[in-house]
Amino acid sequence: MKSESAQELRDELEKVRAELREARTLIEVMGQSRFWKLRNAWWAAKGRLKSLWERSSGNSGSLETIWTVPRRPATPARGAASPHFAGKRVLFVLPVMDRGGGANVVFSEARAMAEMGVDVRVVNLREFESTFRASYADPDVPVTFAAPSDLPKLARGFDAVVATANRSVEWLTPLAGRESGPVLGYYIQDFEPYFYPAGSEGFAHALASYTRIPGLVRFAKTEWNAREVKTRCHVSCEVVGPSFDTTLFYPRGGRPAAPPLRIAAMIRPSSPRRQPELTLRAFDELQKKYGRAVELHLFGVREEDPAFRRMPRAFPHRLLGVLDGEGLARLFNEVHVFADLSSYQAMGLTAMEAMACGAAVLVPEAGGASSFAVDGRNALVVDTRTLEPCVAALSRLLEEPDLAGRLGRQAAEDVARHVPAQAAVRVLECLFGGPDIVSTSRAT
């Protein structure tokens, strides 16, 4: 009787999973439809018009109360450092259209802060509301949408206001210099001048963001990132350490032991530094060399993307489109290898997520992946400046059958310690001081 009940529960669970897969497929199809794109464009335009009207009329409404996600009661403070920060109020300024690594880090660490008793919230741009909601249906952190000019009113009562991108730093300027004002911070998750051509207006604007506000508290995920800020701008930057969402990315099983070797890569044509074309060329070379012994999976791009269609992609592959967090966690539990062949990574969040699921990873030698990746122990660290070393590293995983499994097992064990709470405490220590840190970030 008990075994029959257990089987019924398993069958019911499988039905629910099937329904969820069907629902995700339907959402993906809806997102690609002309109607849905027009709807999102309409809501974005409506948000911009509303912002312009409010700015011209001086009517910004009671912004302090318009939080998209209701404030949930804080859980009792946990851990030795928790009582030190309980009751603090922190506002992250997060101007993002949709799901991405930087936003994922902010939300996972904000949730950890809330568990310590911190009142933590997020403000995004009003014109991004529709696309953001589509990516983060329930971020589990209070969010509001506003114009940059609304920030002084929104920031009332907060102990710290933290920018998360170079363009949002200047929005904090009206809050600077107030005797009773909030601590102003900048969560640096990349060296953003590298996003633009050297000498361009974008490069200069991003470079100036690190010194735009006197007394700005700067903190980054990795030593590499902090070093770039120090070297190029001659100001200090604390290191809070790598982290990822440990509640979503963990070993779940489903990875076949037998060949073919499944290798995945993220293709993002809009980000040249991610080297999508080099990645596709490496996969093409690998498929020609090993044929059916390798199975190639691509994600992060849709089939109809014009830039993707112009790239070398004639080799056999499985295209998964743009994945949400759950879809990515499932993929990383099914593949043996994740290859990040970017020119550099400030940290390498996606690689960490893959490692946490037990996949072997290739990460670029340049950048901050060394904060969690050790070549030959839990990853392969690759010189990604040219094609040949990338193909050689991928080939090694096929020539040495036990290598991917060994790296993946060690990776899952090593990265499990990089929990969001650990980085969250460091962020709070940077902003407010703490027993384990002597902050020099405010000295310029």
mmCIF file of N, CA, C and O in Angstrom, residues 220-273:
data_model
loop_
_atom_site.group_PDB
_atom_site.id
_atom_site.type_symbol
_atom_site.label_atom_id
_atom_site.label_comp_id
_atom_site.label_asym_id
_atom_site.label_seq_id
_atom_site.Cartn_x
_atom_site.Cartn_y
_atom_site.Cartn_z
ATOM 1 N N ALA A 220 33.790 45.310 -5.016
ATOM 2 C CA ALA A 220 33.729 44.453 -6.205
ATOM 3 C C ALA A 220 33.707 42.993 -5.785
ATOM 4 O O ALA A 220 33.996 42.650 -4.641
ATOM 5 N N LYS A 221 33.401 42.126 -6.745
ATOM 6 C CA LYS A 221 33.324 40.689 -6.465
ATOM 7 C C LYS A 221 34.701 40.033 -6.370
ATOM 8 O O LYS A 221 34.882 39.097 -5.606
ATOM 9 N N THR A 222 35.665 40.503 -7.182
ATOM 10 C CA THR A 222 36.944 39.793 -7.284
ATOM 11 C C THR A 222 38.140 40.738 -7.157
ATOM 12 O O THR A 222 38.031 41.946 -7.376
ATOM 13 N N GLU A 223 39.273 40.151 -6.808
ATOM 14 C CA GLU A 223 40.521 40.908 -6.725
ATOM 15 C C GLU A 223 40.865 41.530 -8.077
ATOM 16 O O GLU A 223 41.370 42.655 -8.137
ATOM 17 N N TRP A 224 40.611 40.807 -9.158
ATOM 18 C CA TRP A 224 40.913 41.342 -10.491
ATOM 19 C C TRP A 224 40.157 42.639 -10.729
ATOM 20 O O TRP A 224 40.729 43.633 -11.187
ATOM 21 N N ASN A 225 38.877 42.638 -10.422
ATOM 22 C CA ASN A 225 38.058 43.829 -10.655
ATOM 23 C C ASN A 225 38.521 44.995 -9.796
ATOM 24 O O ASN A 225 38.627 46.128 -10.267
ATOM 25 N N ALA A 226 38.792 44.731 -8.538
ATOM 26 C CA ALA A 226 39.275 45.781 -7.634
ATOM 27 C C ALA A 226 40.610 46.335 -8.118
ATOM 28 O O ALA A 226 40.868 47.544 -8.040
ATOM 29 N N ARG A 227 41.453 45.445 -8.642
ATOM 30 C CA ARG A 227 42.771 45.869 -9.131
ATOM 31 C C ARG A 227 42.636 46.766 -10.362
ATOM 32 O O ARG A 227 43.384 47.745 -10.515
ATOM 33 N N GLU A 228 41.689 46.458 -11.255
ATOM 34 C CA GLU A 228 41.476 47.310 -12.432
ATOM 35 C C GLU A 228 41.060 48.721 -12.013
ATOM 36 O O GLU A 228 41.519 49.711 -12.587
ATOM 37 N N VAL A 229 40.161 48.814 -11.033
ATOM 38 C CA VAL A 229 39.720 50.128 -10.548
ATOM 39 C C VAL A 229 40.900 50.879 -9.931
ATOM 40 O O VAL A 229 41.104 52.069 -10.196
ATOM 41 N N LYS A 230 41.689 50.198 -9.107
ATOM 42 C CA LYS A 230 42.829 50.817 -8.445
ATOM 43 C C LYS A 230 43.871 51.289 -9.463
ATOM 44 O O LYS A 230 44.386 52.416 -9.383
ATOM 45 N N THR A 231 44.169 50.446 -10.454
ATOM 46 C CA THR A 231 45.205 50.759 -11.429
ATOM 47 C C THR A 231 44.797 51.901 -12.347
ATOM 48 O O THR A 231 45.595 52.800 -12.637
ATOM 49 N N ARG A 232 43.546 51.865 -12.815
ATOM 50 C CA ARG A 232 43.110 52.847 -13.810
ATOM 51 C C ARG A 232 42.602 54.151 -13.182
ATOM 52 O O ARG A 232 42.679 55.204 -13.813
ATOM 53 N N CYS A 233 42.081 54.087 -11.954
ATOM 54 C CA CYS A 233 41.454 55.277 -11.350
ATOM 55 C C CYS A 233 42.140 55.744 -10.072
ATOM 56 O O CYS A 233 41.789 56.802 -9.539
ATOM 57 N N HIS A 234 43.077 54.940 -9.556
ATOM 58 C CA HIS A 234 43.867 55.316 -8.377
ATOM 59 C C HIS A 234 42.990 55.541 -7.136
ATOM 60 O O HIS A 234 43.253 56.440 -6.326
ATOM 61 N N VAL A 235 41.952 54.736 -7.019
ATOM 62 C CA VAL A 235 41.118 54.756 -5.817
ATOM 63 C C VAL A 235 40.945 53.320 -5.335
ATOM 64 O O VAL A 235 41.042 52.373 -6.109
ATOM 65 N N SER A 236 40.678 53.181 -4.051
ATOM 66 C CA SER A 236 40.575 51.845 -3.464
ATOM 67 C C SER A 236 39.214 51.229 -3.721
ATOM 68 O O SER A 236 38.228 51.919 -4.004
ATOM 69 N N CYS A 237 39.166 49.918 -3.609
ATOM 70 C CA CYS A 237 37.936 49.162 -3.862
ATOM 71 C C CYS A 237 38.008 47.873 -3.047
ATOM 72 O O CYS A 237 38.937 47.073 -3.221
ATOM 73 N N GLU A 238 37.053 47.676 -2.142
ATOM 74 C CA GLU A 238 37.038 46.473 -1.337
ATOM 75 C C GLU A 238 36.598 45.267 -2.179
ATOM 76 O O GLU A 238 35.981 45.410 -3.230
ATOM 77 N N VAL A 239 36.894 44.078 -1.692
ATOM 78 C CA VAL A 239 36.508 42.834 -2.360
ATOM 79 C C VAL A 239 35.538 42.079 -1.463
ATOM 80 O O VAL A 239 35.850 41.790 -0.305
ATOM 81 N N VAL A 240 34.354 41.781 -1.991
ATOM 82 C CA VAL A 240 33.352 41.064 -1.185
ATOM 83 C C VAL A 240 33.305 39.573 -1.510
ATOM 84 O O VAL A 240 32.708 38.789 -0.781
ATOM 85 N N GLY A 241 33.942 39.176 -2.607
ATOM 86 C CA GLY A 241 34.032 37.754 -2.930
ATOM 87 C C GLY A 241 32.928 37.253 -3.839
ATOM 88 O O GLY A 241 31.840 37.841 -3.907
ATOM 89 N N PRO A 242 33.191 36.147 -4.545
ATOM 90 C CA PRO A 242 32.210 35.584 -5.481
ATOM 91 C C PRO A 242 31.042 34.951 -4.746
ATOM 92 O O PRO A 242 31.153 34.542 -3.585
ATOM 93 N N SER A 243 29.901 34.885 -5.436
ATOM 94 C CA SER A 243 28.727 34.215 -4.880
ATOM 95 C C SER A 243 27.783 33.861 -6.014
ATOM 96 O O SER A 243 27.890 34.408 -7.118
ATOM 97 N N PHE A 244 26.860 32.945 -5.736
ATOM 98 C CA PHE A 244 25.830 32.567 -6.704
ATOM 99 C C PHE A 244 24.630 32.065 -5.920
ATOM 100 O O PHE A 244 24.693 31.890 -4.698
ATOM 101 N N ASP A 245 23.530 31.832 -6.603
ATOM 102 C CA ASP A 245 22.295 31.405 -5.942
ATOM 103 C C ASP A 245 22.372 29.909 -5.625
ATOM 104 O O ASP A 245 22.076 29.055 -6.457
ATOM 105 N N THR A 246 22.751 29.598 -4.395
ATOM 106 C CA THR A 246 22.929 28.205 -3.991
ATOM 107 C C THR A 246 21.597 27.471 -3.817
ATOM 108 O O THR A 246 21.574 26.244 -3.712
ATOM 109 N N THR A 247 20.487 28.218 -3.776
ATOM 110 C CA THR A 247 19.178 27.557 -3.656
ATOM 111 C C THR A 247 18.687 27.029 -4.997
ATOM 112 O O THR A 247 17.770 26.212 -5.051
ATOM 113 N N LEU A 248 19.304 27.477 -6.091
ATOM 114 C CA LEU A 248 18.867 27.085 -7.427
ATOM 115 C C LEU A 248 19.861 26.172 -8.123
ATOM 116 O O LEU A 248 19.478 25.224 -8.822
ATOM 117 N N PHE A 249 21.140 26.421 -7.910
ATOM 118 C CA PHE A 249 22.179 25.664 -8.616
ATOM 119 C C PHE A 249 22.871 24.703 -7.655
ATOM 120 O O PHE A 249 23.612 25.111 -6.752
ATOM 121 N N TYR A 250 22.607 23.403 -7.866
ATOM 122 C CA TYR A 250 23.180 22.346 -7.047
ATOM 123 C C TYR A 250 22.999 21.033 -7.819
ATOM 124 O O TYR A 250 22.195 20.945 -8.743
ATOM 125 N N PRO A 251 23.752 19.981 -7.480
ATOM 126 C CA PRO A 251 23.639 18.708 -8.216
ATOM 127 C C PRO A 251 22.259 18.084 -8.028
ATOM 128 O O PRO A 251 21.796 17.909 -6.901
ATOM 129 N N ARG A 252 21.605 17.748 -9.144
ATOM 130 C CA ARG A 252 20.266 17.140 -9.090
ATOM 131 C C ARG A 252 20.224 15.785 -9.796
ATOM 132 O O ARG A 252 19.191 15.136 -9.823
ATOM 133 N N GLY A 253 21.314 15.393 -10.425
ATOM 134 C CA GLY A 253 21.305 14.159 -11.207
ATOM 135 C C GLY A 253 20.810 14.419 -12.614
ATOM 136 O O GLY A 253 20.427 15.532 -12.970
ATOM 137 N N GLY A 254 20.842 13.389 -13.452
ATOM 138 C CA GLY A 254 20.359 13.506 -14.826
ATOM 139 C C GLY A 254 21.452 13.541 -15.869
ATOM 140 O O GLY A 254 21.181 13.546 -17.065
ATOM 141 N N ARG A 255 22.708 13.537 -15.422
ATOM 142 C CA ARG A 255 23.833 13.583 -16.347
ATOM 143 C C ARG A 255 24.225 12.160 -16.738
ATOM 144 O O ARG A 255 24.611 11.356 -15.874
ATOM 145 N N PRO A 256 24.139 11.799 -18.033
ATOM 146 C CA PRO A 256 24.459 10.417 -18.431
ATOM 147 C C PRO A 256 25.939 10.116 -18.273
ATOM 148 O O PRO A 256 26.790 10.972 -18.488
ATOM 149 N N ALA A 257 26.235 8.881 -17.905
ATOM 150 C CA ALA A 257 27.632 8.480 -17.728
ATOM 151 C C ALA A 257 28.281 8.099 -19.049
ATOM 152 O O ALA A 257 29.493 8.216 -19.220
ATOM 153 N N ALA A 258 27.475 7.668 -20.004
ATOM 154 C CA ALA A 258 28.010 7.176 -21.281
ATOM 155 C C ALA A 258 28.136 8.319 -22.296
ATOM 156 O O ALA A 258 27.471 9.351 -22.174
ATOM 157 N N PRO A 259 28.994 8.139 -23.320
ATOM 158 C CA PRO A 259 29.086 9.126 -24.401
ATOM 159 C C PRO A 259 27.736 9.263 -25.111
ATOM 160 O O PRO A 259 26.872 8.379 -24.982
ATOM 161 N N PRO A 260 27.514 10.354 -25.850
ATOM 162 C CA PRO A 260 28.483 11.402 -26.191
ATOM 163 C C PRO A 260 28.707 12.388 -25.050
ATOM 164 O O PRO A 260 27.899 12.481 -24.123
ATOM 165 N N LEU A 261 29.830 13.112 -25.155
ATOM 166 C CA LEU A 261 30.136 14.151 -24.183
ATOM 167 C C LEU A 261 29.298 15.386 -24.514
ATOM 168 O O LEU A 261 29.398 15.950 -25.597
ATOM 169 N N ARG A 262 28.481 15.793 -23.574
ATOM 170 C CA ARG A 262 27.608 16.956 -23.789
ATOM 171 C C ARG A 262 28.319 18.226 -23.338
ATOM 172 O O ARG A 262 28.707 18.356 -22.185
ATOM 173 N N ILE A 263 28.435 19.170 -24.265
ATOM 174 C CA ILE A 263 29.122 20.436 -23.983
ATOM 175 C C ILE A 263 28.165 21.588 -24.288
ATOM 176 O O ILE A 263 27.539 21.618 -25.347
ATOM 177 N N ALA A 264 28.063 22.537 -23.373
ATOM 178 C CA ALA A 264 27.169 23.688 -23.537
ATOM 179 C C ALA A 264 27.974 24.982 -23.550
ATOM 180 O O ALA A 264 29.049 25.074 -22.941
ATOM 181 N N ALA A 265 27.429 25.981 -24.227
ATOM 182 C CA ALA A 265 28.027 27.318 -24.223
ATOM 183 C C ALA A 265 26.932 28.359 -24.369
ATOM 184 O O ALA A 265 25.919 28.107 -25.026
ATOM 185 N N MET A 266 27.155 29.517 -23.751
ATOM 186 C CA MET A 266 26.232 30.633 -23.918
ATOM 187 C C MET A 266 26.707 31.486 -25.091
ATOM 188 O O MET A 266 27.881 31.872 -25.142
ATOM 189 N N ILE A 267 25.788 31.786 -26.001
ATOM 190 C CA ILE A 267 26.096 32.613 -27.166
ATOM 191 C C ILE A 267 25.340 33.925 -27.013
ATOM 192 O O ILE A 267 24.112 33.936 -26.947
ATOM 193 N N ARG A 268 26.080 35.030 -26.941
ATOM 194 C CA ARG A 268 25.450 36.343 -26.780
ATOM 195 C C ARG A 268 26.043 37.303 -27.814
ATOM 196 O O ARG A 268 27.035 37.985 -27.558
ATOM 197 N N PRO A 269 25.426 37.369 -28.998
ATOM 198 C CA PRO A 269 25.961 38.223 -30.060
ATOM 199 C C PRO A 269 26.066 39.689 -29.677
ATOM 200 O O PRO A 269 26.910 40.416 -30.219
ATOM 201 N N SER A 270 25.235 40.154 -28.749
ATOM 202 C CA SER A 270 25.247 41.561 -28.357
ATOM 203 C C SER A 270 26.440 41.917 -27.477
ATOM 204 O O SER A 270 26.674 43.099 -27.207
ATOM 205 N N SER A 271 27.203 40.928 -27.019
ATOM 206 C CA SER A 271 28.362 41.168 -26.148
ATOM 207 C C SER A 271 29.623 40.613 -26.802
ATOM 208 O O SER A 271 29.956 39.432 -26.610
ATOM 209 N N PRO A 272 30.338 41.441 -27.581
ATOM 210 C CA PRO A 272 31.549 40.948 -28.261
ATOM 211 C C PRO A 272 32.568 40.347 -27.309
ATOM 212 O O PRO A 272 33.289 39.410 -27.688
ATOM 213 N N ARG A 273 32.657 40.866 -26.073
ATOM 214 C CA ARG A 273 33.656 40.348 -25.133
ATOM 215 C C ARG A 273 33.378 38.896 -24.754
ATOM 216 O O ARG A 273 34.249 38.224 -24.217
#
